[in-house]
Short mmCIF file of C-alpha atoms in Angstrom, two decimals:
data_model
loop_
_atom_site.label_atom_id
_atom_site.label_comp_id
_atom_site.label_asym_id
_atom_site.label_seq_id
_atom_site.Cartn_x
_atom_site.Cartn_y
_atom_site.Cartn_z
CA MET K 1 -99.75 95.25 -149.91
CA THR K 2 -100.92 92.71 -147.89
CA ARG K 3 -104.30 92.70 -144.35
CA PRO K 4 -102.40 93.05 -141.65
CA PRO K 5 -103.65 89.77 -139.54
CA LEU K 6 -106.73 89.43 -137.54
CA TYR K 7 -104.58 90.27 -133.76
CA VAL K 8 -103.82 93.52 -135.16
CA ARG K 9 -106.92 94.44 -136.96
CA ARG K 10 -109.41 92.95 -134.42
CA PRO K 11 -107.52 91.99 -131.04
CA PHE K 12 -110.67 91.35 -128.76
CA LEU K 13 -111.84 89.02 -131.75
CA ALA K 14 -108.89 87.49 -132.45
CA GLY K 15 -107.98 86.32 -128.37
CA LEU K 16 -111.85 85.51 -128.79
CA ILE K 17 -111.37 82.75 -131.32
CA ARG K 18 -108.12 81.91 -129.80
CA GLN K 19 -110.07 81.00 -126.38
CA LEU K 20 -112.55 78.68 -128.07
CA PRO K 21 -111.18 74.93 -127.61
CA LEU K 22 -111.61 76.40 -123.83
CA LEU K 23 -114.88 77.82 -124.17
CA ALA K 24 -116.12 74.35 -125.56
CA VAL K 25 -114.51 72.29 -122.79
CA LEU K 26 -115.91 74.80 -120.14
CA VAL K 27 -119.31 74.36 -121.41
CA ALA K 28 -119.63 70.95 -121.70
CA VAL K 29 -118.37 70.64 -118.06
CA GLY K 30 -121.16 73.16 -117.28
CA VAL K 31 -123.38 70.61 -118.70
CA GLY K 32 -122.20 67.52 -116.90
CA LEU K 33 -122.66 69.25 -113.65
CA LEU K 34 -125.91 70.64 -114.30
CA MET K 35 -126.74 67.46 -115.24
CA VAL K 36 -125.22 66.37 -111.69
CA THR K 37 -127.29 68.94 -109.83
CA PHE K 38 -130.37 67.54 -110.89
CA GLU K 39 -130.25 63.87 -110.04
CA HIS K 40 -128.29 62.60 -113.10
CA TRP K 41 -124.75 61.88 -111.43
CA ARG K 42 -123.30 59.61 -113.27
CA LYS K 43 -123.94 60.58 -116.72
CA GLY K 44 -123.10 63.79 -115.53
CA LEU K 45 -119.60 62.97 -114.28
CA VAL K 46 -119.10 61.01 -117.67
CA VAL K 47 -120.01 63.98 -119.56
CA VAL K 48 -117.41 66.16 -117.28
CA GLY K 49 -115.23 63.05 -118.29
CA VAL K 50 -115.69 62.67 -121.60
CA ALA K 51 -114.87 66.79 -122.19
CA LEU K 52 -111.67 66.77 -120.18
CA VAL K 53 -110.43 63.84 -122.64
CA GLY K 54 -111.77 66.02 -125.43
CA GLY K 55 -109.54 69.13 -123.92
CA ALA K 56 -106.71 66.39 -124.08
CA VAL K 57 -107.70 65.48 -127.83
CA LEU K 58 -107.74 69.31 -128.62
CA ARG K 59 -104.34 70.59 -126.51
CA LEU K 60 -102.51 67.23 -128.58
CA LEU K 61 -103.64 68.19 -131.96
CA LEU K 62 -104.24 72.47 -131.87
CA PRO K 63 -101.11 74.06 -132.50
CA VAL K 64 -99.96 76.40 -129.58
CA ARG K 65 -101.39 79.39 -130.96
CA ARG K 66 -104.47 78.29 -131.62
CA VAL K 67 -105.29 76.26 -128.15
CA GLY K 68 -105.46 79.67 -126.07
CA PHE K 69 -105.52 78.79 -122.21
CA LEU K 70 -105.38 75.19 -122.36
CA ALA K 71 -101.98 75.33 -122.87
CA VAL K 72 -100.77 75.48 -119.35
CA ARG K 73 -97.98 73.45 -118.99
CA SER K 74 -95.97 71.55 -121.64
CA ARG K 75 -97.93 69.44 -124.34
CA TRP K 76 -97.86 66.33 -123.34
CA VAL K 77 -98.25 66.89 -119.19
CA ASP K 78 -101.12 68.73 -120.21
CA VAL K 79 -102.30 65.99 -122.10
CA VAL K 80 -101.74 63.17 -119.44
CA LEU K 81 -103.34 65.25 -116.33
CA LEU K 82 -106.60 66.28 -118.98
CA ALA K 83 -106.87 62.36 -120.33
CA GLY K 84 -106.10 60.59 -117.07
CA THR K 85 -108.39 62.62 -114.67
CA GLY K 86 -110.94 62.18 -117.24
CA LEU K 87 -110.69 58.78 -117.96
CA ALA K 88 -110.38 58.46 -114.19
CA LEU K 89 -113.22 60.52 -113.46
CA ALA K 90 -115.84 58.40 -116.18
CA VAL K 91 -114.42 54.88 -114.92
CA ILE K 92 -115.05 55.56 -110.90
CA ALA K 93 -118.54 57.07 -111.82
CA LEU K 94 -119.10 53.79 -114.03
CA ALA K 95 -118.17 51.52 -111.86
CA ILE K 96 -120.06 52.47 -108.53
CA PRO K 97 -123.19 50.09 -108.52
CA ALA K 98 -126.36 51.92 -109.46
CA ALA K 99 -128.59 52.26 -106.20
#
């Protein structure tokens, strides 16, 4: 007799594990915004941009059942929007001259 899948045995734990990619992206964005709060705005915005690009990579590589709420639209739309926003944010933050 085989064991039932995790989502049947422990639905809360399975749901939490499914949202780990989103949690990782949100934690990284939070760290970047915390850096912005403490007057390291350039590094903080680059961290936020890299977090968004990381979210795009996770969305591209993980199957739909593992990606959780990072899957909002079709895979390619999600990847293009996350990567484009992340790259644009990082490039603009690095292009502004230091005062």
